[in-house]
CSV table of C-alpha atoms and ligand atoms in Angstrom, one decimal:
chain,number,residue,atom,x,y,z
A,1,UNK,CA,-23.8,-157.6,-57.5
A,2,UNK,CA,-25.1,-155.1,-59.7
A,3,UNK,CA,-22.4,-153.1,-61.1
A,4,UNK,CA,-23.8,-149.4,-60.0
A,5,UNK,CA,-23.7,-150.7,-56.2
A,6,UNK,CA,-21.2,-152.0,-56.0
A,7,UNK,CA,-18.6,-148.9,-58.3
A,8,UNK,CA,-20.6,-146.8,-55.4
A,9,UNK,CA,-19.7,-149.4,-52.5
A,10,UNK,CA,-16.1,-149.1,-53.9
A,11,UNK,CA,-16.2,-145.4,-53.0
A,12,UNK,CA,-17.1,-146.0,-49.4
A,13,UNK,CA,-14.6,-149.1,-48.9
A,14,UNK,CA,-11.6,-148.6,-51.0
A,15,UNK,CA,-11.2,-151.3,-52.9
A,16,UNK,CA,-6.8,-151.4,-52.4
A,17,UNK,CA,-7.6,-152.1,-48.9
A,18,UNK,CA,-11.3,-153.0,-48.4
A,19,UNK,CA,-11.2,-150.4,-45.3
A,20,UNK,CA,-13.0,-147.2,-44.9
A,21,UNK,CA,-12.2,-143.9,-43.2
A,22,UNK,CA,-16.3,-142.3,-43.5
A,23,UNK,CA,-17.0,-138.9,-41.3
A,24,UNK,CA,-19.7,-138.1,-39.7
A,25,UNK,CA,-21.5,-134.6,-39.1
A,26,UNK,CA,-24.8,-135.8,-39.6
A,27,UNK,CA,-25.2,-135.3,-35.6
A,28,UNK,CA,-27.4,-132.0,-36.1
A,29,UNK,CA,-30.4,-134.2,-37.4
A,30,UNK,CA,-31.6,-134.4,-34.0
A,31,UNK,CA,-29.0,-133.1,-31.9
A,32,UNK,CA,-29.3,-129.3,-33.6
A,33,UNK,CA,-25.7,-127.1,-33.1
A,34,UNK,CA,-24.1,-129.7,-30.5
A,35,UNK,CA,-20.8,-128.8,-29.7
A,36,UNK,CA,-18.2,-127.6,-32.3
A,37,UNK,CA,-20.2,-128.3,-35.2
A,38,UNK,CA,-22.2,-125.2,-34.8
A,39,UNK,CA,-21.1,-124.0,-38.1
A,40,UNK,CA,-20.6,-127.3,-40.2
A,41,UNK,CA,-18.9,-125.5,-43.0
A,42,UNK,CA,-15.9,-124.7,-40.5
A,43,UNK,CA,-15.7,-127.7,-39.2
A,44,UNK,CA,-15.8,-129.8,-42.2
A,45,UNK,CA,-13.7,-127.9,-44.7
A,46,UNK,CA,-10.5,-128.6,-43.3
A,47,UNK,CA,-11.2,-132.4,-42.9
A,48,UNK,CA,-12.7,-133.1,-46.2
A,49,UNK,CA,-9.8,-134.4,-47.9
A,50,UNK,CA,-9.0,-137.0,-45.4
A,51,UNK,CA,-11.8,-138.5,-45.2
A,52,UNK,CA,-12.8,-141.3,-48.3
A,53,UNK,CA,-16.3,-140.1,-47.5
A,54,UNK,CA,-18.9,-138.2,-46.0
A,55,UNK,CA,-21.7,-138.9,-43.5
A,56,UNK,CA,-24.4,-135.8,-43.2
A,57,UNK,CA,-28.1,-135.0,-44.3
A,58,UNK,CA,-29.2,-133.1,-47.4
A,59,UNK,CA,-29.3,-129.5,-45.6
A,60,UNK,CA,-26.2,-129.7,-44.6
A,61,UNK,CA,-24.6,-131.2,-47.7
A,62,UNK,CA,-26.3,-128.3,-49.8
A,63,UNK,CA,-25.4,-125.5,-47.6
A,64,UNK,CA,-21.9,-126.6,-46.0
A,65,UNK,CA,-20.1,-128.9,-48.5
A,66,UNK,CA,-18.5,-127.1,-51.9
A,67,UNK,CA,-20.2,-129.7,-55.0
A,68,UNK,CA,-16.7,-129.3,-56.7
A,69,UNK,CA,-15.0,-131.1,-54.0
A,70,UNK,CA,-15.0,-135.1,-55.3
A,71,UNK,CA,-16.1,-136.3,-52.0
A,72,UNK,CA,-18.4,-139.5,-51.8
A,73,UNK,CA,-21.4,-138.5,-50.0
A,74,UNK,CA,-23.0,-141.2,-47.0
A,75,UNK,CA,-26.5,-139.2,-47.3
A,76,UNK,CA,-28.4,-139.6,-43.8
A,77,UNK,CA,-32.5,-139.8,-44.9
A,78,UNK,CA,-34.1,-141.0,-41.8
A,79,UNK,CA,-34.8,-138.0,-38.7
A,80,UNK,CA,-38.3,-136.7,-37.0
A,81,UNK,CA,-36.5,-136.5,-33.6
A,82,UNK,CA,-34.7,-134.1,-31.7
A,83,UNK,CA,-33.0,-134.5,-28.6
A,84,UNK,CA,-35.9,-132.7,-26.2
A,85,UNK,CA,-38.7,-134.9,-28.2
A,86,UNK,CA,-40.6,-137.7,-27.0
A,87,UNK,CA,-39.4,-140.6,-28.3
A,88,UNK,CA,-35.8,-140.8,-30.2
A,89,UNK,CA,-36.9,-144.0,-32.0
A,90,UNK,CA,-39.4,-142.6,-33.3
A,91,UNK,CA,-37.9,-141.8,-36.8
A,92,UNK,CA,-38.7,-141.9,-40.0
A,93,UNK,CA,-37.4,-141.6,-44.1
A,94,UNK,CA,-37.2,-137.8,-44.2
A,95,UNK,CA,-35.4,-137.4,-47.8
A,96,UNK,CA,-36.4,-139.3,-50.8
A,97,UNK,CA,-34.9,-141.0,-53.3
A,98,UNK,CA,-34.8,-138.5,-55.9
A,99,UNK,CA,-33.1,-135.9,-53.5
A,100,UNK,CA,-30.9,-139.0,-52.7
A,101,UNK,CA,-29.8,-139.4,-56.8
A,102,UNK,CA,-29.8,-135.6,-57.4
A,103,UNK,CA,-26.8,-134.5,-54.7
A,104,UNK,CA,-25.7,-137.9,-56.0
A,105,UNK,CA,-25.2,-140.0,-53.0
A,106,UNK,CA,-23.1,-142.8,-53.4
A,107,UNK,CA,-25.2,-144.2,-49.9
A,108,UNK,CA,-27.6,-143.7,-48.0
A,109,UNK,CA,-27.9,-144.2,-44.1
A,110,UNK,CA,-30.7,-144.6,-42.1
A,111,UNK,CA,-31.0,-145.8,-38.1
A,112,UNK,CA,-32.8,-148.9,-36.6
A,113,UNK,CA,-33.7,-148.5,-33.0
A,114,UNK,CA,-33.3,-152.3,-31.8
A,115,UNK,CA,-35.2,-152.6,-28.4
A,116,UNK,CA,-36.8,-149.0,-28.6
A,117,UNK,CA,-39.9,-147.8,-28.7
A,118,UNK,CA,-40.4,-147.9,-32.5
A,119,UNK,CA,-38.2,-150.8,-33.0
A,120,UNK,CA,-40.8,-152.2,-35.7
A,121,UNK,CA,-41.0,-149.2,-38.1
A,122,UNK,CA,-37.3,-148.4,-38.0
A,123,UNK,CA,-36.5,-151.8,-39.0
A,124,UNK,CA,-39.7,-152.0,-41.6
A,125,UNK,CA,-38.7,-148.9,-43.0
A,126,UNK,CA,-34.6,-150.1,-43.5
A,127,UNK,CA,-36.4,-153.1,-45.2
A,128,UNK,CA,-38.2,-150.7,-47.7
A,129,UNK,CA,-35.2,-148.1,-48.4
A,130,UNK,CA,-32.8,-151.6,-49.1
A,131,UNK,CA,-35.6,-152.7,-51.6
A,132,UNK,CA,-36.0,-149.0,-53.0
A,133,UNK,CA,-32.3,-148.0,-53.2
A,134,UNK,CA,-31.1,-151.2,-55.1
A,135,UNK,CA,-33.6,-150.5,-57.7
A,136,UNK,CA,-30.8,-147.8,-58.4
A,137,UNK,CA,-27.7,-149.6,-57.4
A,138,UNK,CA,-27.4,-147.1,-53.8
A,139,UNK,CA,-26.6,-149.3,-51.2
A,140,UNK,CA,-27.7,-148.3,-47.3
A,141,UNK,CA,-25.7,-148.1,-44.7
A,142,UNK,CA,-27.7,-149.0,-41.5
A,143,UNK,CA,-27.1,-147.6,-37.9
A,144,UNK,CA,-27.4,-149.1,-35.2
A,145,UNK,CA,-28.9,-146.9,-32.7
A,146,UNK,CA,-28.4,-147.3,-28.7
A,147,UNK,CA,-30.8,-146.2,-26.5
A,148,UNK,CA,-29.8,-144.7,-23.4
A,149,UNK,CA,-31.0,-147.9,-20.9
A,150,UNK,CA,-29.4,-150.8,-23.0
A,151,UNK,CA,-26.3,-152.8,-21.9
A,152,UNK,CA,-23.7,-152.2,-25.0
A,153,UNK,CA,-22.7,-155.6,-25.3
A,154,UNK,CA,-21.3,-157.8,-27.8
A,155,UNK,CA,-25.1,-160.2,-27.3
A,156,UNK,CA,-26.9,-157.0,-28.4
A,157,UNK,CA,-24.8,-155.5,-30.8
A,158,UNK,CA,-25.1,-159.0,-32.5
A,159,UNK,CA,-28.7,-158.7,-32.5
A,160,UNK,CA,-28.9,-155.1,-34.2
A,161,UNK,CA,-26.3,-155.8,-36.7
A,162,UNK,CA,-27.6,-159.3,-38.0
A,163,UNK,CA,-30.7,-158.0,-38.1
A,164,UNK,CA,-29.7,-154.9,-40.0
A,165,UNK,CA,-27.8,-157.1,-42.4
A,166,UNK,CA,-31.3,-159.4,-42.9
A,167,UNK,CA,-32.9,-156.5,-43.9
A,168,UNK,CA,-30.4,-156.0,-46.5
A,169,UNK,CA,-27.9,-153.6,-45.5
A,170,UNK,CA,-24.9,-153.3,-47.2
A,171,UNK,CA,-22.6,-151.6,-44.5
A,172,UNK,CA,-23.5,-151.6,-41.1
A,173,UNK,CA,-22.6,-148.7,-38.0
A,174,UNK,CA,-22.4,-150.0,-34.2
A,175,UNK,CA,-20.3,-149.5,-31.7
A,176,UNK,CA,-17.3,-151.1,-30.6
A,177,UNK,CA,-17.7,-153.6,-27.4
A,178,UNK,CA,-15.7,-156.5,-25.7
A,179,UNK,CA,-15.4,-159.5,-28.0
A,180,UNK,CA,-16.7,-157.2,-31.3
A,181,UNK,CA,-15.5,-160.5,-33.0
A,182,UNK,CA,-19.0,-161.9,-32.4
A,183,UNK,CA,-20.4,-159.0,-33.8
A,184,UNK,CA,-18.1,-159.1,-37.0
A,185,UNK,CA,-18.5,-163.0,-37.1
A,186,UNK,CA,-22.6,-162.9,-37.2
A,187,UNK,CA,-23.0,-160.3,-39.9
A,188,UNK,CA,-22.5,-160.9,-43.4
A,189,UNK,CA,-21.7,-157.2,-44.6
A,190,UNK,CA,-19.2,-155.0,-43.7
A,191,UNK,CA,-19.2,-153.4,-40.1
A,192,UNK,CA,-17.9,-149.7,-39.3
A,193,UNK,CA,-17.8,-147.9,-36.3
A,194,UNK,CA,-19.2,-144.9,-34.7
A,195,UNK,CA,-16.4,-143.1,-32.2
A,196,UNK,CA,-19.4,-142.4,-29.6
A,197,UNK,CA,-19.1,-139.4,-27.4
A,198,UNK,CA,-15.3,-137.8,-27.1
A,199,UNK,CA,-12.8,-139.6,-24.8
A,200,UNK,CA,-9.4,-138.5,-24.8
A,201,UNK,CA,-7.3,-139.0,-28.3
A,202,UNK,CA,-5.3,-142.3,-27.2
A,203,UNK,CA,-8.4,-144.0,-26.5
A,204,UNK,CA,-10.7,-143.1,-29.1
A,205,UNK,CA,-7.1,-144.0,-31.4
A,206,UNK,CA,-7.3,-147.5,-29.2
A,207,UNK,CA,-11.1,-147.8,-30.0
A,208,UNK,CA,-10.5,-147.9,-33.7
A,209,UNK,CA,-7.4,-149.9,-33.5
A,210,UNK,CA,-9.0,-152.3,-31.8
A,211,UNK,CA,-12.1,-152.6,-34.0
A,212,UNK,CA,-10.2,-153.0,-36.9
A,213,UNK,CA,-8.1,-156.0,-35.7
A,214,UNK,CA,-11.3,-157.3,-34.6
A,215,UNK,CA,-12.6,-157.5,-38.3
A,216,UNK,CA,-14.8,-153.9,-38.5
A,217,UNK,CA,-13.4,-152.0,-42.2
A,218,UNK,CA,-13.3,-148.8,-40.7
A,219,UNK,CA,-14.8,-146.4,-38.7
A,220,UNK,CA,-17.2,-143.8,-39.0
A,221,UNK,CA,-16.1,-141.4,-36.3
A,222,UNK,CA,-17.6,-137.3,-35.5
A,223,UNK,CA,-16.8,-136.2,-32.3
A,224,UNK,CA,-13.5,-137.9,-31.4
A,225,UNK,CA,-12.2,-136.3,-34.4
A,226,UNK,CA,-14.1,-132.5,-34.6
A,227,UNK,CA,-14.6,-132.0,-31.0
A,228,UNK,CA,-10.7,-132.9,-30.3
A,229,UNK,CA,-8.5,-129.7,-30.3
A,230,UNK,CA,-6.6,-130.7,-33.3
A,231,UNK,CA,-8.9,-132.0,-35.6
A,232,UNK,CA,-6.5,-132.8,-38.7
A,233,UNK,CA,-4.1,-134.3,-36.4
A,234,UNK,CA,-6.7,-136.6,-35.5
A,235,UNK,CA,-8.3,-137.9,-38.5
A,236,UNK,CA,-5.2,-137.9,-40.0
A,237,UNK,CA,-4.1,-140.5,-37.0
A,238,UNK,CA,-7.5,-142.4,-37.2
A,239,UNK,CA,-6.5,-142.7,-41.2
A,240,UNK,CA,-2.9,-144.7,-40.4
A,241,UNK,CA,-4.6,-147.0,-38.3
A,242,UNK,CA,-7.4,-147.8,-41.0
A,243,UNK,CA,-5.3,-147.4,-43.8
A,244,UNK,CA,-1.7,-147.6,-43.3
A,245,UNK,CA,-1.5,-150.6,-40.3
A,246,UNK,CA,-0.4,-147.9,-37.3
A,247,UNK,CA,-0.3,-149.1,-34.0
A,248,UNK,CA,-1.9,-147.3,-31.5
A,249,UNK,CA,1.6,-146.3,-29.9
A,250,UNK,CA,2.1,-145.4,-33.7
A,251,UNK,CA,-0.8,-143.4,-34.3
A,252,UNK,CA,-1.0,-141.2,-31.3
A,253,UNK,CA,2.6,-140.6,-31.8
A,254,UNK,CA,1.6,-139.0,-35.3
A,255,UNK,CA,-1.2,-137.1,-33.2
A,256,UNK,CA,1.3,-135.3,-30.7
A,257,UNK,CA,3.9,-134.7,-33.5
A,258,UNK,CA,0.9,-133.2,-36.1
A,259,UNK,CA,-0.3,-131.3,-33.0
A,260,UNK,CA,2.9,-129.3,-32.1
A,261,UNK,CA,2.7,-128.2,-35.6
A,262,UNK,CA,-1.0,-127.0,-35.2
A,263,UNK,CA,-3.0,-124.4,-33.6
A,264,UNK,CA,-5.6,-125.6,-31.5
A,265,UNK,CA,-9.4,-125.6,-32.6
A,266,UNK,CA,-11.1,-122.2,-31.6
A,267,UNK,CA,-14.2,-122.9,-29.2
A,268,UNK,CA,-17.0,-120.8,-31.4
A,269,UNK,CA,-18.8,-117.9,-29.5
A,270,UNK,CA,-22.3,-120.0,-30.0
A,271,UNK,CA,-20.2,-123.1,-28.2
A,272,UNK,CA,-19.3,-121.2,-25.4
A,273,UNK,CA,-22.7,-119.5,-24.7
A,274,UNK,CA,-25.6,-122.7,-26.6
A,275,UNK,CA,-27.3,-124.6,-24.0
A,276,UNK,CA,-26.3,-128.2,-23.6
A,277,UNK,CA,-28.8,-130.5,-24.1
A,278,UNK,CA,-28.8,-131.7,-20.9
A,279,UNK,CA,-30.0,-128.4,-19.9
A,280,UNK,CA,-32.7,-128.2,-22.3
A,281,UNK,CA,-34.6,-131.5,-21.3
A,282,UNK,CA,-34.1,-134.2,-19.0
A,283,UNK,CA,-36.1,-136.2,-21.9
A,284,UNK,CA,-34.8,-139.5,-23.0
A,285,UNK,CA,-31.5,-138.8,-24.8
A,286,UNK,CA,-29.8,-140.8,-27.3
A,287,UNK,CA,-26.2,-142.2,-26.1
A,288,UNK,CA,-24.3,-143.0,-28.5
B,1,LIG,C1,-25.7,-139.9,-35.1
B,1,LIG,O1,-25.9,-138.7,-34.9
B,1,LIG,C2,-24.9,-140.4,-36.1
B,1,LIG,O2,-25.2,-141.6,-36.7
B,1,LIG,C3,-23.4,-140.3,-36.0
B,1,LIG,O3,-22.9,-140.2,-37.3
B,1,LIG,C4,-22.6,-141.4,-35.3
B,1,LIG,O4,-23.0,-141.5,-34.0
B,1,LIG,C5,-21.1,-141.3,-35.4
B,1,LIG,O5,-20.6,-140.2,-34.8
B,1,LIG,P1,-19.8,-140.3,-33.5
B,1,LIG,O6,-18.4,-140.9,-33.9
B,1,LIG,O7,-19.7,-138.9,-33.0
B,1,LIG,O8,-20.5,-141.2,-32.5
């Protein structure tokens, strides 16, 4: 493997481990403000340094994140949606490739929409970024969207991830599902998880757990960690289970204990009063 991939691969799995602890807050790319990350800067800042990387889009990354703070950056290029749109799948590469090297992305992420609308240019245009970014030694983390109809099992996880990985992925996000073995077993590259939408602490501490023993190298969890009350506690939880072997019984004793010592997370003014999606459009919505 060329050695520029794969000393920026190293940055997203460590290598002492092999496992990866990447967070995301790249939901405003079609979501806009949703829910406690109306004001990214807040919410990232105190979670920066327990994450091993970063998941977010360009605008964000420029405006929100400090450039002295060493954190490897998961640059999201792909977007053209928004939550009251048409179609969701209907995205494209949004950020180039020189934007890409100049915040110096150690990866780039881009979604494939796997039995949506515009299945065929999502996955035509991962096959084009792969070919593009290893001209520089980037490698691409693909995501696996879901669409809100499909059945979240381990048959069609299999299907988006392999053919993610054909296309030439290096990392690939899905979700986890019964027998997520399968999914591990039929994909070549390393698989990470997305949290999905926030379920109480224990279980989204279960969810990772259980993904990891199934074979994933880590997660890449948002909401379960930024929309809980006690965001540090969390992450820092989700991080023993990835990292340091926790149990779940283990990990969510760590989140009570770190909690007690924390104040909970203030609901923003624009939370309280912004307009749910769900109010804005009855429009085809991304489930994740
Ligand atoms: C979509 O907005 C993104 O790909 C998210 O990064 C992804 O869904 C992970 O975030 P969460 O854990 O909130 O599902």
């Amino acid at each position: 493997m060329d050695w520029g991939l794969k000393n920026r691969l190293a940055k997203i799995i460590r290598p002492a481990d092999d496992k990866a602890v990447m967070l995301a807050v790249d939901h405003g790319y079609f979501l806009g403000p949703t829910e406690r990350l109306e004001v990214p800067r807040n919410t990232i800042r105190p979670l920066l340094r327990y994450c091993d990387s970063l998941m977010l889009t360009r605008g964000i990354l420029r405006t929100c994140v400090d450039a002295n703070f060493p954190v490897p950056v998961v640059l999201r290029v792909s977007g053209g949606t928004s939550i009251i749109g048409e179609d969701l799948s209907n995205e494209q590469i949004t950020t180039s490739l020189k934007d890409a090297i100049r915040v110096n992305a150690s990866a780039l992420a881009m979604s494939i929409f796997v039995g949506g609308k515009y299945e065929h240019q999502t996955i035509v245009n991962l096959g084009k970024l792969v070919s593009e970014a290893e001209e520089y030694g980037i490698p691409v983390l693909a995501v696996t969207a879901v669409g809100k109809d499909m059945v979240r099992d381990s048959r069609y996880f299999s299907l988006a991830c392999r053919i993610a990985a054909e296309q030439g992925a290096h990392i690939v996000k899905t979700y986890y599902c019964e027998n997520f073995e399968e999914v591990v077993n039929s994909c070549p590259v390393p698989i990470i998880i997305a949290g999905g939408k926030k379920i109480p602490e224990r279980d989204a501490l279960a969810l990772a757990y259980n993904a990891i023993k199934a074979g994933a190298v880590g997660v890449d969890m948002g909401r379960n960690i930024w929309q809980s009350d006690y965001p540090v506690p969390m992450i820092k939880s989700v991080r023993s289970i990835v990292h340091g072997h926790a149990t779940v019984d283990q990990a969510y004793d760590m989140f009570k204990n770190l909690s007690k010592e924390s104040s909970p997370q203030k609901i923003s003014k624009l939370s309280a009063s912004s307009k749910k999606p769900s109010e804005l459009s009855k429009k085809q919505k991304k489930e994740k």
